Coordinates of C-alpha atoms in Angstrom, one line a residue:
Chain A
A1 CA 107.6 88.0 117.6
Q2 CA 106.0 89.1 114.3
S3 CA 106.1 87.5 110.9
V4 CA 104.4 87.9 107.5
T5 CA 103.5 85.1 105.1
Q6 CA 102.6 85.8 101.5
L7 CA 101.1 82.6 100.3
D8 CA 101.7 83.0 96.6
S9 CA 105.1 83.8 95.1
Q10 CA 103.6 84.5 91.7
V11 CA 100.1 85.3 90.6
P12 CA 99.2 85.3 86.8
V13 CA 96.0 87.1 86.0
F14 CA 94.3 88.2 82.7
E15 CA 93.9 91.9 82.1
E16 CA 90.6 93.3 83.4
A17 CA 90.1 90.3 85.7
P18 CA 89.9 90.7 89.5
V19 CA 92.9 89.7 91.7
E20 CA 93.5 88.8 95.3
L21 CA 97.0 88.7 96.8
R22 CA 97.1 86.9 100.1
C23 CA 98.9 87.9 103.3
N24 CA 98.8 86.4 106.7
Y25 CA 100.6 87.7 109.7
S26 CA 101.4 86.5 113.2
S27 CA 101.8 88.9 116.1
S28 CA 101.4 88.9 119.9
V29 CA 100.5 92.5 120.0
S30 CA 98.3 95.0 118.0
V31 CA 99.7 95.5 114.6
Y32 CA 99.9 98.0 111.8
L33 CA 99.7 96.4 108.4
F34 CA 100.9 97.7 105.0
W35 CA 101.0 96.8 101.3
Y36 CA 103.9 98.2 99.2
V37 CA 104.4 97.8 95.5
Q38 CA 107.7 97.7 93.7
Y39 CA 107.9 98.3 89.9
P40 CA 111.0 97.0 88.0
N41 CA 114.2 98.9 89.0
Q42 CA 112.3 101.0 91.5
G43 CA 112.1 101.4 95.3
L44 CA 109.0 100.5 97.2
Q45 CA 105.8 102.6 97.1
L46 CA 103.1 102.5 99.7
L47 CA 99.8 101.2 98.4
L48 CA 97.8 101.3 101.5
K49 CA 97.9 100.8 105.3
Y50 CA 95.8 99.7 108.1
L51 CA 96.3 101.5 111.4
S52 CA 92.9 101.3 113.1
G53 CA 89.2 101.9 112.5
S54 CA 87.5 100.5 109.4
T55 CA 88.8 97.0 108.4
L56 CA 88.4 97.8 104.7
V57 CA 91.2 100.0 103.6
K58 CA 91.3 101.8 100.2
G59 CA 94.6 102.7 98.6
I60 CA 96.1 104.1 95.4
N61 CA 95.6 102.7 91.9
G62 CA 92.2 101.1 92.8
F63 CA 93.6 98.6 95.3
E64 CA 91.9 97.8 98.6
A65 CA 92.6 95.4 101.5
E66 CA 90.6 94.0 104.3
F67 CA 92.0 93.5 107.8
N68 CA 90.6 90.3 109.4
K69 CA 91.8 89.9 113.0
S70 CA 90.3 86.5 113.6
Q71 CA 92.0 85.0 110.5
T72 CA 95.1 87.2 111.0
S73 CA 94.9 88.2 107.3
F74 CA 95.3 91.3 105.3
H75 CA 94.6 90.3 101.7
L76 CA 95.0 92.8 98.8
R77 CA 92.3 93.0 96.1
K78 CA 91.6 94.9 92.9
P79 CA 88.4 94.4 90.9
S80 CA 90.0 94.9 87.5
V81 CA 93.7 94.8 86.8
H82 CA 95.7 96.6 84.1
I83 CA 99.0 95.8 82.4
S84 CA 100.5 98.6 84.4
D85 CA 99.8 96.7 87.6
T86 CA 102.6 94.1 86.8
A87 CA 104.9 94.5 89.7
E88 CA 106.1 92.9 93.0
Y89 CA 103.8 93.4 95.9
F90 CA 105.0 93.2 99.5
C91 CA 102.9 92.8 102.7
A92 CA 104.5 94.2 105.8
V93 CA 103.8 94.5 109.6
S94 CA 105.2 97.0 112.0
G95 CA 107.8 95.9 114.5
G96 CA 109.1 92.4 115.0
P97 CA 112.5 90.7 114.6
G98 CA 112.9 92.0 111.1
G99 CA 111.9 95.4 112.0
G100 CA 114.7 96.7 114.2
A101 CA 112.2 97.5 117.0
D102 CA 110.6 100.2 114.9
G103 CA 111.0 99.2 111.2
L104 CA 108.8 96.9 109.2
T105 CA 108.9 93.1 108.7
F106 CA 108.2 92.2 105.1
G107 CA 106.8 89.1 103.5
K108 CA 108.7 87.5 100.6
G109 CA 106.7 89.3 98.0
T110 CA 104.2 88.2 95.3
H111 CA 104.9 88.8 91.7
L112 CA 101.7 89.9 89.9
I113 CA 101.8 89.1 86.2
I114 CA 99.1 90.6 84.0
Q115 CA 98.5 88.7 80.8
P116 CA 96.9 90.5 77.9
Chain B
E1 CA 109.1 118.2 96.8
A2 CA 110.1 116.1 99.8
D3 CA 111.8 112.9 98.8
I4 CA 114.5 110.4 99.5
Y5 CA 117.4 110.0 97.2
Q6 CA 119.9 107.2 96.6
T7 CA 123.1 107.4 94.6
P8 CA 124.5 105.7 92.7
R9 CA 121.5 103.8 91.2
Y10 CA 123.8 101.3 89.6
L11 CA 127.4 100.4 90.5
V12 CA 129.6 97.7 89.1
I13 CA 132.9 97.3 91.0
G14 CA 135.8 94.9 91.4
T15 CA 136.5 92.8 94.5
G16 CA 138.3 94.5 97.3
K17 CA 137.2 98.0 96.5
K18 CA 135.7 100.4 99.0
I19 CA 132.2 101.7 98.2
T20 CA 129.8 104.1 99.8
L21 CA 126.1 104.2 98.9
E22 CA 124.6 107.5 99.6
C23 CA 121.1 108.2 101.0
S24 CA 119.6 111.6 101.7
Q25 CA 116.1 112.6 102.6
T26 CA 114.5 116.1 102.6
M27 CA 111.5 115.3 104.8
G28 CA 113.1 115.9 108.1
H29 CA 112.6 112.3 109.2
D30 CA 114.4 111.2 112.3
K31 CA 114.4 107.4 111.6
M32 CA 116.3 105.9 108.7
Y33 CA 116.8 102.4 107.5
W34 CA 118.9 100.3 105.1
Y35 CA 117.3 97.1 103.6
Q36 CA 119.1 94.6 101.5
Q37 CA 117.0 93.0 98.8
D38 CA 118.3 89.7 97.4
P39 CA 117.7 88.3 93.9
G40 CA 114.6 86.5 95.3
M41 CA 113.2 89.9 96.1
E42 CA 113.0 89.3 99.9
L43 CA 113.9 92.4 102.0
H44 CA 116.1 92.2 105.1
L45 CA 116.8 95.1 107.5
I46 CA 120.6 95.5 107.9
H47 CA 120.9 98.9 109.6
Y48 CA 118.7 101.6 111.2
S49 CA 119.0 104.8 113.0
Y50 CA 116.8 106.8 115.4
G51 CA 118.5 110.1 114.7
V52 CA 121.9 111.8 114.7
N53 CA 124.7 109.7 116.2
S54 CA 122.4 106.7 116.5
T55 CA 123.0 103.5 114.5
E56 CA 121.8 100.0 115.1
K57 CA 122.3 96.7 113.3
G58 CA 119.2 95.0 111.9
D59 CA 118.2 91.4 111.8
L60 CA 120.5 90.4 108.9
S61 CA 124.1 90.4 109.7
S62 CA 126.0 92.7 107.3
E63 CA 129.7 93.6 106.8
S64 CA 128.6 97.1 105.9
T65 CA 128.7 100.0 108.2
V66 CA 126.6 103.2 108.5
S67 CA 126.9 106.6 110.0
R68 CA 124.4 109.3 110.9
I69 CA 126.2 112.7 111.3
R70 CA 123.4 114.7 109.9
T71 CA 119.6 114.1 110.1
E72 CA 119.2 114.0 106.3
H73 CA 122.1 111.8 105.5
F74 CA 122.6 108.0 106.1
P75 CA 125.4 106.6 104.0
L76 CA 126.3 102.9 103.9
T77 CA 129.9 101.8 103.4
L78 CA 131.6 98.5 102.4
E79 CA 135.3 98.7 103.2
S80 CA 136.2 95.7 100.9
A81 CA 133.5 94.6 98.5
R82 CA 133.1 90.9 97.6
P83 CA 130.8 89.1 95.1
S84 CA 128.6 88.0 98.0
H85 CA 127.7 91.7 98.5
T86 CA 126.0 91.8 95.1
S87 CA 122.5 92.9 95.8
Q88 CA 120.0 95.8 95.8
Y89 CA 120.2 98.2 98.7
L90 CA 117.1 100.2 99.6
C91 CA 117.2 103.2 102.0
A92 CA 114.0 104.3 103.8
S93 CA 112.9 106.9 106.4
S94 CA 110.0 107.6 108.7
P95 CA 109.0 110.3 111.1
Q96 CA 110.1 109.7 114.8
F97 CA 106.6 109.9 116.1
S98 CA 104.6 108.4 113.3
G99 CA 103.2 105.7 115.6
A100 CA 102.5 103.5 112.6
N101 CA 106.0 103.8 111.3
V102 CA 105.1 104.4 107.6
L103 CA 108.3 104.1 105.6
T104 CA 109.2 106.1 102.5
F105 CA 111.7 104.4 100.3
G106 CA 114.4 105.6 97.9
A107 CA 114.7 104.1 94.4
G108 CA 117.5 101.8 95.4
S109 CA 121.2 101.2 94.6
R110 CA 122.0 98.1 92.7
L111 CA 125.5 96.9 93.5
T112 CA 127.3 94.3 91.4
V113 CA 130.7 93.1 92.7
L114 CA 132.8 91.2 90.1

């Protein structure tokens, strides 16, 4: 069985400061890991994904994430945030009980709040 | 441009009405999904499909039904809407042999049942 835990439901950060959104997963098999972003009244947009290879993955809008197998983590980072980054961020893993055999299992989301 | 479309974006309806949420994709993806997103933002898979004439229930029990008569179309129907069905419904698709199963999402349909 696979599961995803996003450790923070809400993260307030000042504009231009760095941010890290934490994600831990559990899985008995090799995984694919994803971060999606949801802006207000929108669907989910893929930020980045880890499939294999380099453990440091770069995505859109200056975000990056590092896959750490020993700590079963896939934390999302950005060195300098902007007001436009205010959104809900979801970590996801492929497969698992929430994934319908081929879908994705999502964490509960982290609301990133950028303060001016 | 290849995309995935959901209509209506917003729907307010009375209890007992039948509703259909439409989802269409132009990417030729075989796999399609419906997720329900509750007010706390958590996403739950309610239906998925591997291709034409294939439909499966997800991990969250739902009174809704789906059909897949055409590859590009995956509508969701509620025969008799109730206030407990108030939620946001997100449709997604992915290629059959993507391996990593990267999902592309529509913009969502926000349903309010009075």
